[in-house]
Structure formats: structure tokens, C-alpha cells
Short mmCIF file of C-alpha atoms in Angstrom, two decimals:
data_model
loop_
_atom_site.label_atom_id
_atom_site.label_comp_id
_atom_site.label_asym_id
_atom_site.label_seq_id
_atom_site.Cartn_x
_atom_site.Cartn_y
_atom_site.Cartn_z
CA MET A 10 5.62 29.62 -48.16
CA SER A 11 2.38 31.30 -47.26
CA GLY A 12 3.23 31.02 -43.58
CA HIS A 13 6.40 33.07 -43.97
CA PRO A 14 6.11 36.75 -42.72
CA TYR A 15 7.63 37.90 -46.05
CA CYS A 16 4.43 36.91 -47.81
CA ARG A 17 2.29 38.99 -45.43
CA ARG A 18 4.10 42.31 -45.93
CA PHE A 19 2.20 45.38 -47.02
CA SER A 20 2.88 47.51 -50.07
CA ASN A 21 3.74 51.19 -49.66
CA GLU A 22 0.26 52.20 -50.85
CA GLU A 23 -1.36 49.79 -48.31
CA ILE A 24 0.79 51.23 -45.46
CA MET A 25 -0.45 54.74 -46.35
CA ARG A 26 -4.03 53.46 -46.28
CA ILE A 27 -3.42 51.83 -42.89
CA LYS A 28 -2.06 55.11 -41.51
CA GLU A 29 -5.09 57.04 -42.73
CA MET A 30 -7.54 54.54 -41.39
CA CYS A 31 -5.79 54.38 -38.01
CA MET A 32 -5.98 58.21 -37.86
CA ALA A 33 -9.73 57.85 -38.59
CA GLY A 34 -10.16 55.49 -35.64
CA ILE A 35 -11.11 52.42 -37.71
CA PRO A 36 -10.58 49.09 -35.87
CA PRO A 37 -7.82 46.74 -37.11
CA ARG A 38 -10.29 44.05 -38.35
CA GLN A 39 -12.16 46.57 -40.41
CA ILE A 40 -8.87 47.92 -41.84
CA LEU A 41 -7.97 44.38 -42.91
CA SER A 42 -11.39 43.91 -44.50
CA SER A 43 -10.96 47.12 -46.45
CA LEU A 44 -7.50 46.13 -47.71
CA ARG A 45 -8.77 42.69 -48.82
CA GLN A 46 -11.46 44.31 -50.90
CA SER A 47 -8.83 46.13 -52.83
CA ASN A 48 -6.39 43.19 -52.89
CA PRO A 49 -8.17 39.76 -52.66
CA HIS A 50 -4.80 37.96 -52.63
CA LEU A 51 -3.60 39.74 -49.49
CA ARG A 52 -2.23 37.20 -47.04
CA ALA A 53 -1.96 39.44 -44.02
CA ILE A 54 -3.79 38.69 -40.80
CA SER A 55 -5.06 40.84 -37.90
CA ARG A 56 -1.79 40.49 -36.00
CA ASN A 57 0.02 42.14 -38.94
CA ILE A 58 -2.30 45.23 -38.67
CA TYR A 59 -1.67 45.49 -34.92
CA ASN A 60 2.10 45.22 -35.44
CA LYS A 61 2.00 47.88 -38.18
CA LYS A 62 -0.09 50.06 -35.90
CA ALA A 63 2.54 49.68 -33.11
CA LYS A 64 5.30 50.58 -35.61
CA ILE A 65 3.44 53.66 -36.89
CA LEU A 66 3.02 54.76 -33.22
CA GLU A 67 6.71 54.25 -32.46
CA GLU A 68 7.68 56.19 -35.59
CA SER A 69 5.33 59.08 -34.60
CA LEU A 70 6.97 59.32 -31.15
CA ALA A 71 10.39 59.89 -32.81
CA GLY A 72 12.26 59.06 -29.56
CA ARG A 73 9.96 61.24 -27.37
CA THR A 74 7.97 60.08 -24.40
CA VAL A 75 4.21 59.87 -24.92
CA ILE A 76 3.53 63.01 -22.81
CA GLN A 77 6.30 64.98 -24.65
CA ALA A 78 4.71 63.93 -27.99
CA LEU A 79 1.28 64.89 -26.77
CA VAL A 80 2.42 68.31 -25.58
CA ASP A 81 4.25 68.97 -28.85
CA GLU A 82 1.14 68.06 -30.81
CA LEU A 83 -1.08 70.34 -28.70
CA GLY A 84 1.28 73.22 -29.28
CA GLU A 85 1.75 72.66 -32.96
CA GLY A 86 -2.01 72.15 -33.45
CA GLY A 87 -2.85 75.60 -32.05
CA PHE A 88 -4.58 74.19 -28.87
CA SER A 89 -4.90 76.11 -25.77
CA TYR A 90 -3.64 73.71 -23.07
CA ASN A 91 -2.07 73.50 -19.67
CA ILE A 92 -0.64 70.65 -17.53
CA GLU A 93 0.11 69.91 -13.89
CA TYR A 94 2.40 67.31 -12.51
CA ASP A 95 3.37 66.15 -9.07
CA GLN A 96 6.84 66.27 -7.33
CA GLU A 97 7.81 62.91 -8.83
CA GLY A 98 7.06 64.16 -12.39
CA TYR A 99 3.74 62.27 -13.01
CA LEU A 100 1.13 64.07 -14.89
CA THR A 101 -1.89 64.86 -12.71
CA HIS A 102 -3.99 67.33 -14.75
CA LEU A 103 -4.36 68.08 -18.47
CA PHE A 104 -6.47 70.86 -19.94
CA PHE A 105 -6.91 71.31 -23.63
CA ALA A 106 -9.28 73.11 -25.98
CA HIS A 107 -9.28 72.63 -29.79
CA PRO A 108 -8.99 75.95 -31.78
CA ILE A 109 -12.41 75.10 -33.28
CA SER A 110 -13.89 74.65 -29.80
CA ILE A 111 -12.46 78.00 -28.69
CA GLU A 112 -14.03 79.80 -31.62
CA LEU A 113 -17.44 78.20 -30.94
CA SER A 114 -17.17 78.91 -27.17
CA LYS A 115 -16.52 82.57 -27.80
CA SER A 116 -19.32 82.74 -30.25
CA TYR A 117 -21.77 81.05 -27.95
CA PRO A 118 -20.77 81.99 -24.40
CA HIS A 119 -24.20 82.13 -22.86
CA VAL A 120 -24.89 78.61 -21.54
CA PHE A 121 -22.51 75.75 -20.71
CA LEU A 122 -23.07 72.28 -19.20
CA MET A 123 -20.39 70.59 -17.10
CA ASP A 124 -20.16 66.95 -16.24
CA CYS A 125 -17.45 64.27 -15.70
CA THR A 126 -17.41 61.03 -17.62
CA TYR A 127 -15.46 57.89 -16.80
CA LYS A 128 -13.88 54.88 -18.62
CA THR A 129 -12.23 56.92 -21.26
CA ASN A 130 -8.48 56.21 -20.68
CA LYS A 131 -6.24 53.51 -19.18
CA TYR A 132 -5.22 55.67 -16.29
CA LYS A 133 -8.80 55.80 -15.04
CA MET A 134 -8.65 59.66 -14.80
CA PRO A 135 -12.04 61.41 -14.76
CA LEU A 136 -12.65 63.49 -17.83
CA LEU A 137 -14.51 66.78 -17.30
CA ASP A 138 -16.37 67.61 -20.46
CA ILE A 139 -17.66 71.16 -20.91
CA ILE A 140 -20.53 71.46 -23.56
CA GLY A 141 -21.78 74.58 -25.23
CA VAL A 142 -25.11 75.22 -27.06
CA SER A 143 -25.15 76.58 -30.71
CA SER A 144 -27.68 78.77 -32.47
CA PHE A 145 -29.36 75.65 -33.76
CA ASN A 146 -29.91 74.28 -30.27
CA THR A 147 -27.24 71.65 -30.98
CA SER A 148 -24.28 70.81 -28.69
CA PHE A 149 -20.62 71.35 -29.18
CA TYR A 150 -17.48 70.35 -27.23
CA SER A 151 -15.93 73.34 -25.52
CA CYS A 152 -12.98 71.91 -23.74
CA PHE A 153 -11.75 68.77 -21.89
CA VAL A 154 -9.91 68.30 -18.59
CA PHE A 155 -8.32 65.14 -17.37
CA MET A 156 -8.05 65.36 -13.58
CA GLN A 157 -6.47 63.18 -10.91
CA LYS A 158 -9.32 63.61 -8.50
CA GLU A 159 -12.75 65.35 -8.37
CA GLU A 160 -12.08 67.68 -5.47
CA GLU A 161 -12.77 71.39 -5.33
CA LYS A 162 -9.18 72.42 -6.06
CA ASP A 163 -9.17 70.19 -9.22
CA TYR A 164 -12.39 71.85 -10.53
CA VAL A 165 -11.11 75.31 -9.62
CA TRP A 166 -7.95 74.72 -11.69
CA ALA A 167 -10.03 73.36 -14.62
CA LEU A 168 -12.49 76.22 -14.62
CA GLU A 169 -9.77 78.87 -14.28
CA MET A 170 -8.20 77.49 -17.46
CA PHE A 171 -11.66 77.54 -19.16
CA ASN A 172 -12.15 81.07 -18.06
CA LYS A 173 -8.91 82.14 -19.62
CA ILE A 174 -9.86 80.89 -23.04
CA LEU A 175 -13.29 82.59 -22.83
CA GLY A 176 -11.81 86.02 -21.91
CA VAL A 177 -13.31 88.79 -19.76
CA HIS A 178 -15.91 89.67 -22.47
CA ASN A 179 -17.36 86.16 -22.88
CA GLN A 180 -18.46 85.22 -19.41
CA PRO A 181 -21.23 82.58 -19.20
CA LEU A 182 -24.68 83.52 -17.99
CA VAL A 183 -25.83 80.02 -16.94
CA ILE A 184 -23.85 76.91 -16.05
CA ILE A 185 -25.80 73.58 -15.59
CA SER A 186 -24.34 70.74 -13.56
CA ASP A 187 -25.32 67.83 -11.29
CA ARG A 188 -25.36 68.15 -7.49
CA GLU A 189 -21.53 67.78 -7.43
CA LEU A 190 -20.72 69.98 -4.45
CA ALA A 191 -17.03 70.35 -5.34
CA LEU A 192 -17.92 71.45 -8.89
CA MET A 193 -20.64 73.77 -7.63
CA ASN A 194 -18.22 75.51 -5.24
CA ALA A 195 -15.63 75.87 -8.04
CA ILE A 196 -18.31 77.50 -10.26
CA ARG A 197 -19.14 79.95 -7.55
CA ILE A 198 -15.44 80.80 -7.08
CA VAL A 199 -14.41 81.17 -10.77
CA PHE A 200 -17.72 82.39 -12.32
CA PRO A 201 -19.43 84.33 -9.46
CA SER A 202 -21.77 86.12 -11.84
CA ALA A 203 -23.00 82.95 -13.51
CA CYS A 204 -26.22 81.27 -12.40
CA ASN A 205 -25.50 77.62 -11.60
CA LEU A 206 -28.56 75.44 -12.27
CA LEU A 207 -28.99 71.84 -11.29
CA CYS A 208 -30.03 69.06 -13.65
CA VAL A 209 -33.71 68.25 -12.93
CA TRP A 210 -33.41 64.79 -14.37
CA HIS A 211 -30.67 63.78 -11.96
CA ILE A 212 -32.69 65.25 -9.08
CA GLU A 213 -35.57 63.13 -10.04
CA LYS A 214 -33.40 59.96 -10.17
CA ASN A 215 -31.76 60.80 -6.88
CA ILE A 216 -35.22 61.05 -5.31
CA LEU A 217 -36.13 57.74 -6.91
CA ALA A 218 -33.08 56.10 -5.41
CA ASN A 219 -33.43 57.55 -1.92
CA CYS A 220 -37.23 57.86 -1.47
CA LYS A 221 -38.94 55.09 -3.34
CA PRO A 222 -37.86 52.31 -0.80
CA HIS A 223 -39.87 54.19 1.84
CA PHE A 224 -43.17 53.65 -0.03
CA ARG A 225 -44.99 50.37 0.33
CA GLU A 226 -47.62 50.92 -2.38
CA GLU A 227 -46.90 51.91 -5.97
CA VAL A 228 -49.95 54.23 -5.96
CA ASP A 229 -48.41 56.15 -3.04
CA TRP A 230 -45.14 56.51 -4.82
CA VAL A 231 -46.86 57.81 -7.97
CA ALA A 232 -48.83 60.33 -5.84
CA PHE A 233 -45.57 61.41 -4.19
CA LEU A 234 -43.92 62.03 -7.61
CA SER A 235 -46.92 64.03 -8.81
CA THR A 236 -46.81 66.23 -5.68
CA TRP A 237 -43.07 66.72 -6.00
CA ALA A 238 -43.44 67.64 -9.70
CA ASP A 239 -46.09 70.31 -8.75
CA LEU A 240 -43.73 71.63 -6.10
CA ILE A 241 -40.77 72.18 -8.34
CA LYS A 242 -42.93 73.72 -11.12
CA SER A 243 -44.18 76.44 -8.82
CA PRO A 244 -44.41 79.62 -10.96
CA ASN A 245 -43.42 82.02 -8.18
CA GLU A 246 -41.99 82.11 -4.67
CA SER A 247 -45.40 82.54 -2.89
CA SER A 248 -46.90 79.53 -4.61
CA PHE A 249 -43.78 77.55 -3.83
CA ASP A 250 -44.09 78.35 -0.15
CA LYS A 251 -47.77 77.20 -0.13
CA ALA A 252 -46.91 74.09 -2.07
CA TRP A 253 -44.09 73.32 0.33
CA ASP A 254 -46.34 73.68 3.35
CA CYS A 255 -48.73 71.25 1.77
CA PHE A 256 -45.95 68.89 0.86
CA GLU A 257 -44.52 69.01 4.37
CA ASN A 258 -47.94 68.44 5.96
CA GLU A 259 -48.78 65.51 3.64
CA TYR A 260 -45.57 63.57 4.34
CA LYS A 261 -44.92 64.51 7.96
CA GLU A 262 -45.45 60.84 8.85
CA ASN A 263 -42.72 59.74 6.44
CA ALA A 264 -39.78 61.27 8.32
CA ALA A 265 -37.04 59.59 6.26
CA VAL A 266 -38.30 61.06 2.98
CA LEU A 267 -39.07 64.50 4.45
CA ASN A 268 -35.66 64.74 6.15
CA TYR A 269 -33.91 63.70 2.87
CA ILE A 270 -35.75 66.44 0.88
CA LYS A 271 -35.11 69.04 3.55
CA GLY A 272 -31.42 68.26 4.08
CA THR A 273 -30.45 67.66 0.42
CA TRP A 274 -32.69 69.62 -1.99
CA LEU A 275 -34.55 72.34 -0.12
CA PRO A 276 -31.39 74.44 0.50
CA LEU A 277 -30.75 74.38 -3.19
CA LYS A 278 -34.24 75.25 -4.36
CA GLU A 279 -33.17 78.34 -6.21
CA LYS A 280 -31.14 76.15 -8.62
CA PHE A 281 -33.95 73.92 -9.91
CA VAL A 282 -37.47 75.24 -8.85
CA SER A 283 -39.23 77.12 -11.72
CA ALA A 284 -39.99 80.02 -9.51
CA TRP A 285 -36.26 80.91 -9.68
CA THR A 286 -34.98 79.21 -12.78
CA ASP A 287 -37.61 80.88 -15.02
CA GLU A 288 -36.06 84.17 -14.23
CA VAL A 289 -32.69 83.37 -16.03
CA ALA A 290 -31.83 82.89 -19.67
CA HIS A 291 -31.07 79.10 -19.63
CA LEU A 292 -32.27 78.94 -23.31
CA GLY A 293 -34.34 75.86 -22.54
CA ASN A 294 -31.59 73.94 -20.79
CA GLN A 295 -32.54 72.54 -17.39
CA ALA A 296 -30.88 69.14 -17.54
CA THR A 297 -27.48 67.80 -18.37
CA SER A 298 -28.81 65.50 -21.04
CA ARG A 299 -26.70 67.32 -23.61
CA ALA A 300 -23.58 66.41 -21.65
CA GLU A 301 -24.79 62.76 -21.42
CA GLY A 302 -25.31 62.63 -25.11
CA ALA A 303 -21.93 64.20 -25.72
CA HIS A 304 -20.30 61.51 -23.54
CA ALA A 305 -22.08 58.76 -25.49
CA THR A 306 -20.95 60.27 -28.87
CA LEU A 307 -17.36 60.62 -27.66
CA LYS A 308 -17.26 56.99 -26.44
CA LYS A 309 -18.33 55.78 -29.90
CA TYR A 310 -15.14 57.43 -31.16
CA LEU A 311 -13.02 56.03 -28.34
CA GLN A 312 -14.39 52.45 -28.69
CA VAL A 313 -12.28 51.22 -25.72
CA SER A 314 -11.38 52.58 -22.29
CA THR A 315 -7.78 51.37 -22.45
CA GLY A 316 -6.31 54.13 -24.61
CA GLY A 317 -3.66 56.55 -23.53
CA LEU A 318 -4.08 60.36 -23.32
CA ARG A 319 -2.58 60.89 -26.77
CA GLU A 320 -4.97 58.36 -28.40
CA VAL A 321 -7.92 59.89 -26.59
CA LYS A 322 -6.94 63.31 -27.71
CA GLU A 323 -6.77 62.17 -31.37
CA LYS A 324 -10.27 60.65 -31.19
CA ILE A 325 -11.53 63.79 -29.52
CA CYS A 326 -10.19 65.81 -32.43
CA LEU A 327 -12.13 63.66 -34.87
CA ALA A 328 -15.37 64.18 -32.94
CA ILE A 329 -14.83 67.95 -32.76
CA GLU A 330 -13.95 68.36 -36.45
CA HIS A 331 -17.02 66.31 -37.43
CA GLN A 332 -19.24 68.41 -35.10
CA PHE A 333 -17.85 71.65 -36.50
CA GLN A 334 -18.55 70.66 -40.10
CA GLU A 335 -22.09 69.91 -39.20
CA ILE A 336 -22.48 73.31 -37.65
CA LYS A 337 -20.87 75.10 -40.64
CA THR A 338 -23.07 73.21 -43.08
CA GLN A 339 -26.18 73.97 -41.09
CA LEU A 340 -25.18 77.63 -40.87
CA SER A 341 -24.72 77.98 -44.59
CA SER A 342 -28.02 76.19 -45.27
CA GLU A 343 -30.15 78.24 -42.96
CA LYS A 344 -28.84 81.51 -44.31
CA VAL A 345 -30.52 80.81 -47.64
CA ARG A 346 -33.49 78.63 -46.56
CA VAL A 347 -36.94 80.32 -46.25
CA PRO A 348 -39.77 77.92 -45.29
CA HIS A 349 -43.07 78.63 -47.02
CA ARG A 350 -44.94 79.22 -43.68
CA LEU A 351 -42.58 82.01 -42.79
CA ARG A 352 -43.09 83.99 -45.98
CA ILE A 353 -45.28 86.57 -44.24
CA PRO A 354 -44.43 90.20 -43.30
CA PHE A 355 -44.04 89.49 -39.53
CA PHE A 356 -40.90 87.38 -40.18
CA LYS A 357 -39.43 89.65 -42.84
CA GLU A 358 -36.57 91.00 -40.71
CA VAL A 359 -35.70 87.77 -38.92
CA VAL A 360 -35.79 85.06 -41.53
CA THR A 361 -32.31 84.01 -42.81
CA HIS A 362 -30.88 86.07 -39.85
CA VAL A 363 -32.04 83.75 -37.01
CA SER A 364 -31.72 80.00 -36.74
CA MET A 365 -34.54 77.68 -37.78
CA PHE A 366 -34.93 76.40 -34.17
CA ALA A 367 -35.63 79.95 -32.96
CA LEU A 368 -37.94 80.66 -35.95
CA ASP A 369 -39.97 77.51 -35.25
CA GLU A 370 -40.40 78.54 -31.57
CA LEU A 371 -41.35 82.02 -32.67
CA TYR A 372 -43.81 80.71 -35.19
CA LYS A 373 -45.59 78.68 -32.53
CA GLN A 374 -45.91 81.83 -30.37
CA HIS A 375 -47.11 83.86 -33.39
CA GLU A 376 -49.79 81.26 -34.17
CA ALA A 377 -50.88 81.20 -30.50
CA ALA A 378 -51.29 84.97 -30.55
CA LYS A 379 -53.03 84.88 -33.87
CA TYR A 380 -55.67 82.33 -32.91
CA GLY A 381 -55.98 83.36 -29.24
CA ASN A 382 -54.58 80.12 -27.79
CA LEU A 383 -52.90 81.97 -24.90
CA SER A 384 -53.11 81.63 -21.07
CA SER A 385 -55.05 84.27 -19.29
CA GLN A 386 -51.95 85.98 -17.83
CA CYS A 387 -48.45 86.42 -19.17
CA THR A 388 -45.73 85.40 -16.74
CA GLY A 389 -42.92 86.54 -19.02
CA HIS A 390 -41.03 83.31 -18.36
CA PHE A 391 -40.81 82.17 -21.99
CA PHE A 392 -39.10 85.46 -23.10
CA LYS A 393 -36.78 85.53 -20.08
CA THR A 394 -35.63 81.90 -20.49
CA MET A 395 -35.51 81.59 -24.29
CA GLY A 396 -34.89 85.15 -25.46
CA ILE A 397 -37.78 84.91 -27.92
CA PRO A 398 -40.97 87.00 -27.74
CA CYS A 399 -43.92 85.07 -26.33
CA GLY A 400 -47.45 85.06 -27.73
CA HIS A 401 -48.63 87.68 -25.22
CA MET A 402 -45.78 90.06 -26.17
CA ILE A 403 -46.45 89.57 -29.90
CA LYS A 404 -50.12 90.38 -29.33
CA ASP A 405 -49.34 93.49 -27.32
CA MET A 406 -46.72 94.72 -29.87
CA LYS A 407 -49.42 95.22 -32.55
CA ILE A 408 -46.69 95.46 -35.19
CA GLN A 409 -46.54 94.08 -38.74
CA VAL A 410 -42.79 93.28 -38.73
CA LEU A 411 -40.81 91.90 -35.83
CA PRO A 412 -37.50 93.80 -35.42
CA LEU A 413 -34.32 91.70 -35.39
CA ASN A 414 -33.18 93.04 -31.99
CA ALA A 415 -36.21 91.36 -30.35
CA ILE A 416 -34.34 88.02 -30.65
CA HIS A 417 -31.59 87.02 -28.24
CA ASN A 418 -28.10 87.07 -29.82
CA GLN A 419 -27.77 83.31 -29.15
CA TRP A 420 -30.09 82.52 -32.00
CA ARG A 421 -28.55 84.95 -34.56
CA ILE A 422 -26.77 83.35 -37.55
CA ASP A 423 -26.17 86.36 -39.74
CA ALA A 424 -23.07 87.58 -37.90
CA ARG A 425 -21.40 84.15 -37.68
CA LEU A 426 -19.02 82.94 -40.36
CA PHE A 427 -16.52 80.46 -38.83
CA ASN A 428 -14.11 80.69 -41.76
CA ASN A 429 -10.84 80.55 -39.93
CA ASP A 430 -11.32 77.05 -38.79
CA GLN A 431 -8.03 76.24 -37.11
CA HIS A 432 -6.47 79.57 -35.97
CA ALA A 433 -9.26 82.09 -35.51
CA SER A 434 -8.96 81.71 -31.67
CA LEU A 435 -5.25 82.66 -31.86
CA ASP A 436 -5.65 85.98 -33.67
CA ASP A 437 -6.07 88.17 -30.54
CA GLU A 438 -3.20 86.48 -28.76
CA ASN A 439 -0.88 86.78 -31.83
CA ASP A 440 -1.77 90.52 -32.01
CA GLN A 441 -0.77 90.95 -28.42
CA ILE A 442 2.49 89.13 -28.84
CA ASN A 443 3.35 91.14 -31.98
CA SER A 444 2.57 94.39 -30.15
CA LEU A 445 4.79 93.35 -27.27
CA LEU A 446 7.64 92.39 -29.68
CA LEU A 447 7.45 95.87 -31.35
CA ASP A 448 7.48 97.61 -28.03
CA PHE A 449 10.44 95.43 -26.93
CA LYS A 450 12.38 96.11 -30.09
CA GLU A 451 11.84 99.87 -29.71
CA LYS A 452 12.93 99.83 -26.09
CA TYR A 453 15.91 97.50 -26.69
CA GLU A 454 17.41 99.80 -29.32
CA LYS A 455 17.55 102.59 -26.67
CA LEU A 456 19.25 100.53 -24.04
CA PRO A 457 23.03 100.99 -23.08
CA ILE A 458 25.44 98.24 -24.32
CA LEU A 459 25.66 96.30 -21.03
CA GLN A 460 21.94 96.17 -20.61
CA LYS A 461 21.60 95.02 -24.14
CA ASP A 462 23.98 92.13 -23.38
CA ASP A 463 22.06 91.26 -20.22
CA THR A 464 18.72 91.32 -22.13
CA LYS A 465 20.03 89.05 -24.83
CA ARG A 466 21.36 86.58 -22.19
CA GLN A 467 17.93 86.49 -20.52
CA LEU A 468 16.23 85.90 -23.87
CA SER A 469 18.66 83.14 -24.70
CA GLN A 470 17.92 81.43 -21.45
CA PHE A 471 14.22 81.67 -22.06
CA VAL A 472 14.38 80.30 -25.59
CA GLY A 473 16.79 77.60 -24.59
CA THR A 474 14.71 76.36 -21.66
CA SER A 475 13.85 72.70 -22.21
CA PHE A 476 10.49 71.12 -21.38
CA PRO A 477 10.58 69.21 -18.12
CA LEU A 478 10.41 65.41 -18.37
CA ILE A 479 6.85 64.45 -17.45
CA LEU A 480 5.90 60.89 -16.85
CA GLU A 481 2.53 59.23 -17.77
CA PRO A 482 -0.14 59.56 -15.01
CA LYS A 483 -0.34 56.96 -12.34
CA ILE A 484 -3.25 54.55 -12.73
CA GLN A 485 -6.00 55.73 -10.41
CA PRO A 486 -7.74 53.03 -8.21
CA HIS A 487 -11.27 52.51 -9.43
CA LYS A 488 -14.49 52.06 -7.46
CA GLY A 489 -15.86 48.59 -6.78
CA ARG A 490 -14.27 45.15 -6.21
CA PRO A 491 -10.46 45.12 -6.23
CA LEU A 492 -8.83 43.97 -9.41
CA GLY A 493 -7.22 41.03 -7.64
CA SER A 494 -10.61 39.48 -7.19
CA LYS A 495 -11.37 36.40 -9.28
CA LYS A 496 -14.93 37.68 -9.78
CA ARG A 497 -13.95 40.82 -11.55
CA ASN A 498 -11.75 41.06 -14.65
CA GLU A 499 -10.32 44.17 -16.22
CA SER A 500 -12.57 45.39 -19.07
CA SER A 501 -11.91 47.66 -22.03
CA SER A 502 -15.60 48.65 -22.27
CA THR A 503 -16.55 52.35 -22.15
CA ARG A 504 -19.96 51.50 -20.71
CA ARG A 505 -20.52 53.27 -17.36
CA GLU A 506 -21.35 51.52 -14.12
CA PRO A 507 -25.07 51.51 -13.20
CA SER A 508 -26.30 54.40 -11.13
CA LYS A 509 -27.98 54.00 -7.78
CA PHE A 510 -31.41 54.66 -9.15
CA GLU A 511 -30.88 51.95 -11.82
CA ILE A 512 -29.90 49.47 -9.09
CA VAL A 513 -33.11 50.42 -7.21
CA GLU A 514 -35.26 49.92 -10.26
CA LYS A 515 -33.72 46.55 -11.16
CA SER A 516 -33.02 45.07 -7.69
CA ARG A 517 -35.16 42.23 -6.27
CA LYS A 518 -37.94 43.62 -4.10
CA CYS A 519 -39.25 42.65 -0.68
CA SER A 520 -42.40 40.65 -0.94
CA VAL A 521 -44.03 42.56 1.87
CA CYS A 522 -43.30 46.19 1.17
CA LYS A 523 -41.97 45.97 -2.34
CA GLY A 524 -38.89 47.95 -1.25
CA VAL A 525 -35.25 47.08 -2.00
CA GLY A 526 -32.19 46.48 0.25
CA HIS A 527 -33.89 43.84 2.43
CA ASN A 528 -36.10 40.82 2.28
CA LYS A 529 -39.26 39.56 3.97
CA SER A 530 -37.52 38.48 7.24
CA THR A 531 -35.81 41.85 7.71
CA CYS A 532 -38.55 44.06 6.40
CA PRO A 533 -39.13 47.08 8.76
CA PHE A 534 -42.88 46.92 8.12
CA GLN A 535 -43.03 43.24 8.95
CA VAL A 536 -41.04 43.78 12.20
CA ALA A 537 -43.29 46.66 13.14
CA SER A 538 -46.44 44.58 12.61
#
């Protein structure tokens, strides 16, 4: 009798628990383990959980297509979203921003990081993830864009949508990205006043991948990295010019390396060399490591790379809501927390009004000024990049109490509440709609009878317009060996493919020159000798 499906049915209470745990992203086997802890006599197996999940999904669709259900949920949830589809009706682009994310983005509009991640959905669509920075120097998800391709027009469409949710009064000051030319062009088009900086970590890894094979000895490679580090840390333009002349003279014999640097990175020097980047308020962000960390966190929620857009959206919501609760809790805590070391007159006006991260940075500068641990000359770079007075400024101020307006608004916590969790971002838009409706009603009452009839007919057509049937996206071909190959099987892993620099670091090396990409018999140094 135990083999009969009737014995493996779930009670109504267990079905409710399964729904809740499915919404929380808990895997079926863990759901089954949790149910068995409450009911040791439960005879259900994993297959019963999978079947129940499929039935719950079917009931939630209520006869709608997956895309129709997704669009309905975005609208009902107060999301700002937009979609694009091709002539055949297949979805090609999906932009959406959670109401919480919109509120955070408008509160912290100064610095954003943009980067695509992969292996997030079964359609193999790249996911553009835009990350913001909070008062506490923590990250938050700003918006997400599924795109068919990573071309300039795709990025322009995505950033135009992002620009609309920010509004004209919340334009970003700094945007950090990789050397993705299509994205860089789109940033220049949509946000012409923003300063686009390049990730220094990715630059270093690109140089590792493209330059290291041209150095025979490890000591020469280490010396090259040291010279390059000194070059990009040049404090001003004149010192950069001198450092570049020395760099060019030192490696003139290594044409491949010099040509790569000249052709790829020298034209973009203003986007990563300290002489230029230290003049903009990047708030300590010069790498896209925040975005990489955000990708990793998101994929922990996703668990697999074979989910549909609707499932991915639900997991993204879980990540955003958890993130927002962390920010709210930290905000409330820091408004009442006063560390003992800050109980001195100098911090009287800023404590409980400025985030603890900014206060810690300010305290370090205050101590340096107090004990004379300062460099001989003030460059002003710390204040320009962080929005916090440096030790030299504190020393020159000769004041007992630091005024609150000396701190960049990014680090302020006193004016931020985040009470209207779900619908704060819709208030302005609703006010505009209500104002238009009042104006329309007033004008409609003054219209002649025939014009009233015509107006009502147009309104009826607008209200009665049905949403077009949109099909799920076509599965995009992925990079690498074709799926038909016996040596490559489809995987549900969210783990990314290794980058070129990782391949260089792990590849087998030539026994002559220690380079990669060739062996002893084809080594260029061996042939030359």
C-alpha cells in the first residue's frame, strides 16, 4: 500500500508550507527534509515535491503565458519595467527595477557600477546588473536588464530606461565599468555629464593575459608590473608624462607589449590613471569588484542557470528585499550609536548624522592631523574623491567642531528614512497622473457634446487595448564548443567560464621561456637562438 500515490499525498498545511518554501527559493530536497521533521511518517519522495512545484506554477499562470504572467506581476508589484520584442513576437529585451531599488537609486545617485553577468537563465541572455553604493559603503541592486545581445544599441536602450527611473535631478556623477566599448559608448550617449572610469583590476588582468607571455623571466615580469603600477598611480599629468617616457624607453625592445599598451590603454588613460581619476568624486570606487560580488550573491539565490525569466525575477526580488532590510537596520542602528572614541567636540555635529564608515575615515584623518602623521604637501585628492576632509584640511581649519556641510551628502544618514518600502518611488508619478486627470476632467466638462462622445470613444479604445502576445525569448547560442559535441554536456551551473588571464595563469608553460600558447619546439626564443 505504501507504493500507492494516495499514501504520498500532502495535507493542506503541508501544501501551504511547500508554497512558502518554494517562494523562498528552498530546493526540493530541503523542502522534503523540513516536512519530514514535522511529520516523521511522511511517505512522500522528491518526485512528489517536484510535481507539486509544477502544479503550483501551473496554477499561478492561470492560463496565461509565462511572459504575460511576468508582465502582470511586474505591473502589480509597482515595478518600473519595459520590454522589447521582435517582429515574430519573441521577447528580446526586459528592463525592470524594484520599487525598493528605485528608492535607493534616487537616494544614492552619485556612483553606479555596470557589468554584465552570464549563466543566469535558460535563454542564455546576458544580464546587465547596475549596482549602487549606499551611505555605509555597501552595495545595492539598482536595476536589471536582460538583453539579446551586448551591442551599443542594446546598452543605449537599457541606460535610457535607467535614466528615466533616476529622473533629471538624480544624474550620476561617476559610472564604473570594464573596457566594454559598446557600454562605454552608451554611457557617453545617455549620461554625457557622467565620468566613466574603468576597473583597474580588470585592466591589470588584461595586461597579465596579453603581456606576461612576452617575458621570459619572472623577475622581468615583476619589474614590469611595478613600473606599470607606478605609471598609473602618477599624481598629476606632468609626472605621468615623465613616467610614460621612462616606460616607453625601458620597454622599447619589447614591441609587442609596448604596442598593446599604446593601442589599448594609453588612449583611455583619463579613465584609470590617478592623475585624472583623483579629480572626480568616485567615493573610493575604482574597480567593479562590487558588481562581481553582487553577481556572486545573486547566483546564490538563483542556484541554477536553467530558470526562466519569471523564476529569475522572483529570486532577484528575494535578494533585493534582504539587501534593503540590511540597509534599513544599519540606518536605524547608526542613528543612535555613538562610539566612545568619537565623543569629542570635533565630531559633535556629525556623529549620528553621518554613516559610521565616513566617521571612521574622518577619524583616521583627524588622528593624522593631531599627531602630525601627514605628507609634506596636500594634493586634495582625498577630499575630492571621498567627500571627506583630509588631515591637511582639518589642520588648516583650526576649528573645534566640524560643520555637517563639510561632509559629502552621500555619507549623510540623518535625512534618509526609507519608510515607504514598496511604493515610495511611485509617489511623484501618481501625483502627475492625478494632476492630469483633474485637468482632463475640467476640460472635458467644457467640451461640446460631439467632442465628448469622441473623447469617450478614444478613452474606451485605450482602456480596452489588450497586451500583445509575446513569446518567450529564443535561446541564444553560447560561446565555446557546440552543444552537439560529445565532449560538452549542458550544465545548470551558474559558475562562469574562466577568463583569459586565468587560462594564462593555469596553462602549461613552455620549458624554454615559461610562456604559454606554445611548447619547446615552437618557442619563438628557441627558434631565434
